Amino acid sequence: MVGITYEDFLDLGYDPADSDLVCEFYVEPATDQTAESAASWVASESSNGTWAELQVAGSVTDLSATACGITEMTVPGREDRDAYRVAIAYPDALFEPGNMPQVLSCIAGNILGMKAVDRIRLLDCDWPERLATSFPGPQFGTSVRQDVFDAGDRPITATVPKPKVGLSTEQHAQIGYEAWTGGLDLLKDDENLTDQAFNPFEDRLTETLAQRDRAQDETGDPKSYLLNVTASGREMLERVDLAAEHGCEYVMVDVVTAGWAAVQQVRERCATHGLAIHAHRAMHAGFDRLPDHGVSMRVLAQVARLCGVDQIHTGTANLGKLANEDTVGINAWLYADRYGLRDVLPMASGGLHPGLVPELVARCGTNIGVQAGGGVHGHPDGTHAGAKALRAAVDAAAAGRDIETAAAETPELATALEQWGTETPR
């Protein structure tokens, strides 16, 4: 029997089954392709098709993806191009349960380099229950705000020592102490600080936690540390074990650069210790910055939730230094019920300072984390004052109080507003 051809992957009348994974793509067909043929190529290449007509005995169409929707669309700056939103339905049998690398190899693999399309971007996924629940999801999610910090109705707060690399272990731990005693909840390693000679991993772990304990004793408030355990697989798991041994509540993983298989391993190991996972998204813009190609941050966040992170950076609702992002929409997906999987706490970071906090909370609500690096350590009076300013701004915004009124009561906040106003840094 002659095998399936590209036309067999197109059925605009197909109503996806509840068990199908339905993915939506932005597609610009190549000049020699129609919308229908380009959509067929995408469905074919991401399931069981190939460029040649096959001579295969028996039916293989039960594993075929189906291009089941094509809608014209535009992307700002590319209005002159023919572009379409294409829905592809993938049968459940295509996927190995609980194997995120395999899933992504299907829906965001070879198709991103196909000649049949000039541009293609994975925009969104509608995950079916059987596939979604084959992943563990988060252990804690947004509950960390209460369970770890007893934060009430306010966002939790965090900072990263700056410069992000180059500080000694002693300097790093001291900055943590100043930030914690200034009122912040979390100290976070940055994405490229792991185990370098100027600040070795194990020394940083023990010395920073000693300052954490000191700050907790002095303030009476819970404090925690987001320790970057990113490394090769075995080493990363050993670092998770060390973090638990020394009393960390969290570990941090650079989820994109480490890879989703590694994230799944970390999630499994963290479950044995009761540790939460903070996801740094370094390298995400290599996939999601271009609006007409790659993989959206929305999808990356979905994958992170399924794999089991508890917190993830989702942007600043266009208030900070990073390129435009659908922060509010991504956050809504992270909060929404997904077959009983726990939610995820979005972290707002990237160019934030106290003057931006009221608008950030207005756009994103209080069920978030607010992280500022330069917006704390760049305070004219230093880290401790910068931490007090950020915390005062967060408390005021959560309580619905005007930031100028709060500044009249907190000199450190008044100084921050004089320094940065309410302007967005570039």
CSV table of C-alpha atoms in Angstrom, one decimal:
chain,number,residue,atom,x,y,z
A,1,MET,CA,0.0,0.0,0.0
A,2,VAL,CA,1.3,3.5,-0.8
A,3,GLY,CA,2.2,5.4,2.3
A,4,ILE,CA,0.6,8.6,3.5
A,5,THR,CA,1.2,11.9,1.6
A,6,TYR,CA,1.2,15.5,2.7
A,7,GLU,CA,-2.4,15.9,1.8
A,8,ASP,CA,-3.3,13.3,4.4
A,9,PHE,CA,-2.1,15.7,7.2
A,10,LEU,CA,-4.7,18.4,6.4
A,11,ASP,CA,-8.3,18.2,7.6
A,12,LEU,CA,-9.8,21.6,8.4
A,13,GLY,CA,-13.0,19.9,9.4
A,14,TYR,CA,-11.3,17.7,12.1
A,15,ASP,CA,-12.5,18.2,15.6
A,16,PRO,CA,-9.6,17.4,17.9
A,17,ALA,CA,-10.1,14.6,20.4
A,18,ASP,CA,-9.9,15.3,24.1
A,19,SER,CA,-6.7,13.2,24.2
A,20,ASP,CA,-5.0,15.3,21.4
A,21,LEU,CA,-2.3,17.7,22.2
A,22,VAL,CA,-3.3,20.8,20.1
A,23,CYS,CA,-0.5,23.3,19.3
A,24,GLU,CA,-1.0,26.7,17.7
A,25,PHE,CA,1.8,28.0,15.4
A,26,TYR,CA,2.5,31.3,13.6
A,27,VAL,CA,3.4,30.3,10.1
A,28,GLU,CA,4.7,32.3,7.2
A,29,PRO,CA,4.7,29.9,4.2
A,30,ALA,CA,7.7,29.9,1.8
A,31,THR,CA,7.1,31.6,-1.5
A,32,ASP,CA,6.3,28.4,-3.3
A,33,GLN,CA,3.8,27.2,-0.6
A,34,THR,CA,0.2,27.9,0.1
A,35,ALA,CA,-1.1,28.2,3.7
A,36,GLU,CA,-2.6,24.7,3.3
A,37,SER,CA,0.5,23.0,2.0
A,38,ALA,CA,2.7,24.7,4.6
A,39,ALA,CA,0.4,23.6,7.4
A,40,SER,CA,0.5,20.1,6.0
A,41,TRP,CA,4.3,20.1,6.0
A,42,VAL,CA,4.3,21.2,9.6
A,43,ALA,CA,1.9,18.4,10.7
A,44,SER,CA,3.8,15.9,8.6
A,45,GLU,CA,7.3,16.7,9.8
A,46,SER,CA,6.3,16.9,13.4
A,47,SER,CA,4.6,13.5,13.4
A,48,ASN,CA,5.2,10.6,11.0
A,49,GLY,CA,5.7,12.1,7.6
A,50,THR,CA,8.7,12.6,5.4
A,51,TRP,CA,9.7,14.4,2.2
A,52,ALA,CA,9.2,11.3,0.0
A,53,GLU,CA,6.1,9.3,-0.8
A,54,LEU,CA,6.5,6.1,1.1
A,55,GLN,CA,5.7,2.6,0.0
A,56,VAL,CA,4.6,1.2,3.4
A,57,ALA,CA,2.4,-1.8,4.0
A,58,GLY,CA,-0.4,-1.3,6.5
A,59,SER,CA,-1.9,1.8,8.0
A,60,VAL,CA,0.3,4.4,9.9
A,61,THR,CA,-2.2,7.2,9.8
A,62,ASP,CA,-3.2,6.7,13.5
A,63,LEU,CA,0.0,8.4,14.4
A,64,SER,CA,-0.4,11.3,12.0
A,65,ALA,CA,-0.8,14.9,13.2
A,66,THR,CA,-3.6,16.8,11.6
A,67,ALA,CA,-3.6,20.5,10.5
A,68,CYS,CA,-7.1,21.3,11.6
A,69,GLY,CA,-7.2,25.1,11.6
A,70,ILE,CA,-5.8,28.0,9.5
A,71,THR,CA,-6.5,31.6,10.2
A,72,GLU,CA,-4.9,34.7,8.7
A,73,MET,CA,-3.0,36.8,11.1
A,74,THR,CA,-0.3,39.6,11.2
A,75,VAL,CA,2.7,40.4,13.3
A,76,PRO,CA,3.6,44.1,13.8
A,77,GLY,CA,6.4,44.9,11.4
A,78,ARG,CA,5.6,42.1,9.1
A,79,GLU,CA,2.3,43.2,7.8
A,80,ASP,CA,3.5,42.7,4.2
A,81,ARG,CA,3.9,39.0,4.7
A,82,ASP,CA,1.2,36.3,4.3
A,83,ALA,CA,1.0,34.8,7.8
A,84,TYR,CA,-1.4,32.4,9.4
A,85,ARG,CA,-2.2,30.9,12.8
A,86,VAL,CA,-2.2,27.2,12.3
A,87,ALA,CA,-3.6,24.6,14.7
A,88,ILE,CA,-2.1,21.1,14.7
A,89,ALA,CA,-3.7,18.2,16.6
A,90,TYR,CA,-1.3,15.5,17.7
A,91,PRO,CA,-2.6,12.1,18.8
A,92,ASP,CA,-1.8,10.9,22.3
A,93,ALA,CA,0.0,7.8,21.0
A,94,LEU,CA,2.8,10.0,19.5
A,95,PHE,CA,4.1,10.9,23.0
A,96,GLU,CA,6.0,9.0,25.7
A,97,PRO,CA,4.3,9.9,28.9
A,98,GLY,CA,6.5,12.0,31.3
A,99,ASN,CA,9.3,12.6,28.7
A,100,MET,CA,9.4,16.3,28.0
A,101,PRO,CA,12.4,16.2,25.6
A,102,GLN,CA,10.6,13.7,23.4
A,103,VAL,CA,7.4,15.8,23.4
A,104,LEU,CA,9.4,18.9,22.4
A,105,SER,CA,11.3,17.0,19.7
A,106,CYS,CA,7.9,16.5,18.1
A,107,ILE,CA,6.2,19.9,18.4
A,108,ALA,CA,9.3,22.1,18.3
A,109,GLY,CA,11.9,20.1,16.6
A,110,ASN,CA,12.8,19.8,12.9
A,111,ILE,CA,9.8,22.0,11.9
A,112,LEU,CA,11.6,25.2,13.1
A,113,GLY,CA,14.1,24.7,10.3
A,114,MET,CA,11.9,23.6,7.4
A,115,LYS,CA,12.3,25.2,4.0
A,116,ALA,CA,8.5,25.0,3.5
A,117,VAL,CA,8.1,27.9,5.9
A,118,ASP,CA,9.9,31.2,6.1
A,119,ARG,CA,9.0,31.7,9.7
A,120,ILE,CA,7.4,29.5,12.3
A,121,ARG,CA,6.7,30.0,16.0
A,122,LEU,CA,5.1,27.7,18.5
A,123,LEU,CA,2.6,30.1,20.2
A,124,ASP,CA,0.6,28.0,22.6
A,125,CYS,CA,-0.3,24.4,23.6
A,126,ASP,CA,-3.6,22.9,24.9
A,127,TRP,CA,-2.3,20.0,26.9
A,128,PRO,CA,-4.6,17.0,27.3
A,129,GLU,CA,-5.1,15.5,30.7
A,130,ARG,CA,-3.3,12.2,30.2
A,131,LEU,CA,-0.2,13.8,28.9
A,132,ALA,CA,-0.2,16.7,31.3
A,133,THR,CA,-0.6,14.6,34.4
A,134,SER,CA,2.2,12.2,33.3
A,135,PHE,CA,4.4,15.0,34.6
A,136,PRO,CA,4.6,15.8,38.3
A,137,GLY,CA,4.0,19.6,38.2
A,138,PRO,CA,5.2,21.8,41.1
A,139,GLN,CA,5.5,20.6,44.7
A,140,PHE,CA,4.6,24.0,46.2
A,141,GLY,CA,3.9,26.7,43.6
A,142,THR,CA,2.4,29.9,44.9
A,143,SER,CA,2.0,28.4,48.4
A,144,VAL,CA,5.6,29.3,49.1
A,145,ARG,CA,4.4,32.9,49.8
A,146,GLN,CA,2.6,31.6,52.9
A,147,ASP,CA,4.3,28.4,53.8
A,148,VAL,CA,7.9,29.7,53.7
A,149,PHE,CA,7.4,33.5,54.2
A,150,ASP,CA,4.0,34.1,55.8
A,151,ALA,CA,3.8,37.0,53.4
A,152,GLY,CA,0.0,37.7,53.7
A,153,ASP,CA,-1.3,39.6,50.7
A,154,ARG,CA,2.0,41.1,49.5
A,155,PRO,CA,4.4,39.8,46.9
A,156,ILE,CA,7.5,38.2,48.1
A,157,THR,CA,10.7,40.1,47.5
A,158,ALA,CA,14.1,39.1,46.2
A,159,THR,CA,17.4,40.5,45.1
A,160,VAL,CA,20.6,39.3,43.3
A,161,PRO,CA,24.0,40.5,44.5
A,162,LYS,CA,25.6,42.8,41.9
A,163,PRO,CA,27.9,42.6,40.1
A,164,LYS,CA,26.4,39.2,39.3
A,165,VAL,CA,29.9,37.6,39.1
A,166,GLY,CA,33.2,38.7,40.7
A,167,LEU,CA,32.1,39.1,44.3
A,168,SER,CA,34.0,37.0,46.8
A,169,THR,CA,32.1,34.6,49.0
A,170,GLU,CA,32.3,36.9,51.9
A,171,GLN,CA,31.1,39.9,49.9
A,172,HIS,CA,28.2,37.8,48.5
A,173,ALA,CA,27.1,36.7,51.9
A,174,GLN,CA,27.4,40.2,53.4
A,175,ILE,CA,25.2,41.6,50.6
A,176,GLY,CA,22.6,38.9,51.5
A,177,TYR,CA,22.7,39.9,55.1
A,178,GLU,CA,22.2,43.6,54.2
A,179,ALA,CA,19.3,42.8,51.9
A,180,TRP,CA,17.6,40.4,54.3
A,181,THR,CA,17.9,42.8,57.3
A,182,GLY,CA,16.5,45.6,55.0
A,183,GLY,CA,13.3,43.6,54.7
A,184,LEU,CA,13.7,41.4,51.6
A,185,ASP,CA,12.7,37.7,51.7
A,186,LEU,CA,15.1,36.1,49.3
A,187,LEU,CA,18.7,36.3,48.1
A,188,LYS,CA,19.2,34.8,44.7
A,189,ASP,CA,22.3,33.7,42.8
A,190,ASP,CA,22.4,34.9,39.3
A,191,GLU,CA,22.3,32.7,36.3
A,192,ASN,CA,26.1,32.5,35.7
A,193,LEU,CA,27.2,32.1,39.3
A,194,THR,CA,27.8,28.4,40.1
A,195,ASP,CA,31.2,27.1,41.3
A,196,GLN,CA,33.9,29.6,40.3
A,197,ALA,CA,37.2,30.0,42.1
A,198,PHE,CA,36.3,33.6,43.2
A,199,ASN,CA,33.2,32.3,44.9
A,200,PRO,CA,33.1,28.5,45.3
A,201,PHE,CA,29.8,26.7,45.5
A,202,GLU,CA,30.1,25.0,48.9
A,203,ASP,CA,31.7,28.0,50.6
A,204,ARG,CA,29.0,30.3,49.3
A,205,LEU,CA,26.3,27.9,50.5
A,206,THR,CA,27.6,27.7,54.0
A,207,GLU,CA,28.6,31.3,54.5
A,208,THR,CA,25.4,32.7,52.9
A,209,LEU,CA,23.2,30.5,55.0
A,210,ALA,CA,25.1,31.6,58.1
A,211,GLN,CA,24.2,35.2,57.3
A,212,ARG,CA,20.7,34.1,56.5
A,213,ASP,CA,20.3,32.6,59.9
A,214,ARG,CA,21.8,35.7,61.5
A,215,ALA,CA,19.3,37.9,59.6
A,216,GLN,CA,16.4,35.7,60.7
A,217,ASP,CA,17.5,35.9,64.3
A,218,GLU,CA,17.8,39.7,64.2
A,219,THR,CA,14.5,40.4,62.3
A,220,GLY,CA,12.3,37.6,63.5
A,221,ASP,CA,11.2,37.1,59.9
A,222,PRO,CA,11.8,34.0,57.7
A,223,LYS,CA,14.5,34.4,55.0
A,224,SER,CA,15.7,32.1,52.3
A,225,TYR,CA,18.3,31.7,49.6
A,226,LEU,CA,18.0,30.7,46.0
A,227,LEU,CA,21.2,28.7,45.4
A,228,ASN,CA,22.1,28.1,41.8
A,229,VAL,CA,22.8,24.3,41.5
A,230,THR,CA,23.0,24.3,37.7
A,231,ALA,CA,25.7,21.9,36.4
A,232,SER,CA,26.0,18.6,34.6
A,233,GLY,CA,23.4,16.1,35.7
A,234,ARG,CA,25.2,14.1,38.4
A,235,GLU,CA,26.9,17.2,39.8
A,236,MET,CA,23.6,19.1,39.9
A,237,LEU,CA,21.9,16.4,41.9
A,238,GLU,CA,24.8,16.3,44.4
A,239,ARG,CA,24.4,20.1,44.8
A,240,VAL,CA,20.7,19.6,45.5
A,241,ASP,CA,21.6,17.1,48.2
A,242,LEU,CA,24.1,19.6,49.7
A,243,ALA,CA,21.5,22.4,49.7
A,244,ALA,CA,19.1,20.2,51.6
A,245,GLU,CA,21.8,19.0,54.0
A,246,HIS,CA,22.6,22.6,54.9
A,247,GLY,CA,19.0,23.8,55.4
A,248,CYS,CA,18.0,25.5,52.1
A,249,GLU,CA,14.3,25.7,51.3
A,250,TYR,CA,15.0,26.2,47.6
A,251,VAL,CA,17.4,25.5,44.8
A,252,MET,CA,17.7,27.5,41.6
A,253,VAL,CA,18.1,26.0,38.1
A,254,ASP,CA,18.8,27.6,34.8
A,255,VAL,CA,16.1,25.5,33.2
A,256,VAL,CA,16.6,26.3,29.5
A,257,THR,CA,20.4,25.9,29.5
A,258,ALA,CA,20.3,22.9,31.8
A,259,GLY,CA,17.7,21.2,29.6
A,260,TRP,CA,14.3,19.8,30.5
A,261,ALA,CA,15.5,16.3,31.2
A,262,ALA,CA,17.8,17.7,33.8
A,263,VAL,CA,14.9,19.8,35.3
A,264,GLN,CA,12.9,16.6,35.6
A,265,GLN,CA,15.8,14.9,37.4
A,266,VAL,CA,16.1,17.9,39.8
A,267,ARG,CA,12.3,17.8,40.5
A,268,GLU,CA,12.5,14.2,41.4
A,269,ARG,CA,15.5,14.7,43.7
A,270,CYS,CA,13.9,17.8,45.3
A,271,ALA,CA,10.8,15.8,46.1
A,272,THR,CA,12.9,13.6,48.4
A,273,HIS,CA,14.1,16.7,50.3
A,274,GLY,CA,11.0,18.9,50.2
A,275,LEU,CA,12.9,21.6,48.3
A,276,ALA,CA,11.2,24.2,46.1
A,277,ILE,CA,12.6,24.9,42.6
A,278,HIS,CA,13.2,28.5,41.4
A,279,ALA,CA,13.5,28.6,37.6
A,280,HIS,CA,15.8,31.1,36.0
A,281,ARG,CA,15.0,31.3,32.3
A,282,ALA,CA,18.5,32.3,31.0
A,283,MET,CA,18.7,31.8,27.2
A,284,HIS,CA,14.9,31.9,26.8
A,285,ALA,CA,15.2,34.9,24.4
A,286,GLY,CA,17.1,32.6,22.0
A,287,PHE,CA,13.7,30.9,21.5
A,288,ASP,CA,11.1,33.6,22.2
A,289,ARG,CA,12.4,37.1,21.4
A,290,LEU,CA,11.5,37.2,17.7
A,291,PRO,CA,7.7,37.5,17.4
A,292,ASP,CA,7.6,35.5,14.2
A,293,HIS,CA,9.9,32.6,14.9
A,294,GLY,CA,10.9,30.1,17.6
A,295,VAL,CA,9.0,29.1,20.8
A,296,SER,CA,7.0,31.6,22.9
A,297,MET,CA,7.7,32.2,26.5
A,298,ARG,CA,4.1,31.1,27.1
A,299,VAL,CA,5.0,27.6,26.0
A,300,LEU,CA,8.3,27.6,27.8
A,301,ALA,CA,6.4,28.5,31.0
A,302,GLN,CA,3.9,25.7,30.4
A,303,VAL,CA,6.7,23.2,30.0
A,304,ALA,CA,8.4,24.5,33.2
A,305,ARG,CA,5.2,24.1,35.1
A,306,LEU,CA,4.6,20.5,33.9
A,307,CYS,CA,8.2,19.6,34.7
A,308,GLY,CA,7.7,20.8,38.2
A,309,VAL,CA,9.2,24.3,38.9
A,310,ASP,CA,7.7,26.3,41.7
A,311,GLN,CA,8.7,29.8,40.6
A,312,ILE,CA,9.7,31.2,37.2
A,313,HIS,CA,10.7,34.5,35.8
A,314,THR,CA,7.9,35.7,33.5
A,315,GLY,CA,8.9,39.4,32.9
A,316,THR,CA,7.8,42.7,34.1
A,317,ALA,CA,4.7,43.4,32.0
A,318,ASN,CA,6.9,45.7,29.9
A,319,LEU,CA,8.0,47.8,32.8
A,320,GLY,CA,11.6,46.7,33.0
A,321,LYS,CA,14.6,46.4,30.8
A,322,LEU,CA,13.6,43.4,28.8
A,323,ALA,CA,11.8,43.1,25.4
A,324,ASN,CA,8.0,43.1,25.2
A,325,GLU,CA,6.4,40.0,26.7
A,326,ASP,CA,2.9,38.8,27.5
A,327,THR,CA,3.6,38.6,31.2
A,328,VAL,CA,0.0,38.9,32.3
A,329,GLY,CA,-1.2,36.2,30.0
A,330,ILE,CA,1.6,33.9,30.9
A,331,ASN,CA,0.9,34.4,34.6
A,332,ALA,CA,-2.7,33.7,34.1
A,333,TRP,CA,-1.8,30.3,32.6
A,334,LEU,CA,0.5,29.5,35.5
A,335,TYR,CA,-2.3,30.2,38.0
A,336,ALA,CA,-5.1,28.4,36.2
A,337,ASP,CA,-6.3,25.0,37.2
A,338,ARG,CA,-4.7,22.3,35.0
A,339,TYR,CA,-6.0,18.9,36.0
A,340,GLY,CA,-5.1,19.4,39.7
A,341,LEU,CA,-1.5,20.2,39.1
A,342,ARG,CA,-0.2,22.9,41.4
A,343,ASP,CA,0.2,26.5,40.2
A,344,VAL,CA,3.5,28.4,39.7
A,345,LEU,CA,4.6,31.7,41.3
A,346,PRO,CA,5.6,34.2,38.6
A,347,MET,CA,8.7,36.2,39.4
A,348,ALA,CA,8.9,39.7,38.0
A,349,SER,CA,12.5,40.8,37.3
A,350,GLY,CA,14.7,42.7,34.9
A,351,GLY,CA,15.3,46.4,35.4
A,352,LEU,CA,12.9,46.9,38.3
A,353,HIS,CA,13.3,49.5,41.0
A,354,PRO,CA,10.9,50.8,43.7
A,355,GLY,CA,9.3,53.4,41.5
A,356,LEU,CA,8.0,50.8,39.1
A,357,VAL,CA,6.4,48.6,41.8
A,358,PRO,CA,2.9,50.3,42.0
A,359,GLU,CA,2.4,49.9,38.2
A,360,LEU,CA,3.8,46.3,38.3
A,361,VAL,CA,1.3,45.3,41.0
A,362,ALA,CA,-1.5,47.1,39.2
A,363,ARG,CA,-0.8,45.0,36.1
A,364,CYS,CA,0.2,41.7,37.7
A,365,GLY,CA,-1.5,41.6,41.1
A,366,THR,CA,0.1,40.6,44.4
A,367,ASN,CA,0.5,36.9,43.9
A,368,ILE,CA,4.0,37.3,42.5
A,369,GLY,CA,7.6,37.7,43.5
A,370,VAL,CA,9.3,41.1,42.9
A,371,GLN,CA,13.0,40.9,42.3
A,372,ALA,CA,15.4,43.8,41.8
A,373,GLY,CA,19.1,43.8,41.5
A,374,GLY,CA,20.4,47.2,40.4
A,375,GLY,CA,17.2,48.6,41.8
A,376,VAL,CA,18.4,47.6,45.2
A,377,HIS,CA,22.2,47.7,45.1
A,378,GLY,CA,22.2,50.9,43.0
A,379,HIS,CA,20.5,52.9,45.8
A,380,PRO,CA,22.7,55.9,46.7
A,381,ASP,CA,22.9,54.7,50.3
A,382,GLY,CA,23.7,51.1,49.5
A,383,THR,CA,22.1,47.7,49.6
A,384,HIS,CA,20.4,47.9,53.1
A,385,ALA,CA,18.7,51.1,52.2
A,386,GLY,CA,17.8,49.8,48.7
A,387,ALA,CA,16.2,46.8,50.3
A,388,LYS,CA,14.2,49.0,52.7
A,389,ALA,CA,13.1,51.1,49.7
A,390,LEU,CA,11.9,48.1,47.7
A,391,ARG,CA,10.1,46.5,50.6
A,392,ALA,CA,8.4,49.8,51.4
A,393,ALA,CA,7.2,50.1,47.8
A,394,VAL,CA,5.9,46.5,47.8
A,395,ASP,CA,4.1,46.9,51.1
A,396,ALA,CA,2.5,50.2,49.9
A,397,ALA,CA,1.4,48.7,46.6
A,398,ALA,CA,-0.1,45.6,48.2
A,399,ALA,CA,-2.0,47.8,50.6
A,400,GLY,CA,-3.3,50.1,47.9
A,401,ARG,CA,-1.4,53.1,49.3
A,402,ASP,CA,0.2,55.8,47.3
A,403,ILE,CA,3.9,55.5,46.9
A,404,GLU,CA,4.5,59.1,47.6
A,405,THR,CA,2.8,58.8,50.9
A,406,ALA,CA,4.9,55.7,51.7
A,407,ALA,CA,8.0,57.7,50.7
A,408,ALA,CA,7.2,60.4,53.2
A,409,GLU,CA,7.4,57.7,55.9
A,410,THR,CA,10.4,55.8,54.6
A,411,PRO,CA,13.4,58.1,53.7
A,412,GLU,CA,15.1,55.2,51.8
A,413,LEU,CA,12.1,55.0,49.4
A,414,ALA,CA,12.1,58.8,49.0
A,415,THR,CA,15.8,58.6,48.0
A,416,ALA,CA,15.1,55.8,45.5
A,417,LEU,CA,12.3,57.9,43.9
A,418,GLU,CA,14.6,60.9,43.7
A,419,GLN,CA,17.2,58.6,42.0
A,420,TRP,CA,15.0,56.7,39.5
A,421,GLY,CA,11.5,58.3,39.6
A,422,THR,CA,9.0,56.0,37.9
A,423,GLU,CA,11.0,55.7,34.7
A,424,THR,CA,11.6,52.4,32.9
A,425,PRO,CA,15.3,51.7,32.4
A,426,ARG,CA,16.4,50.7,28.9
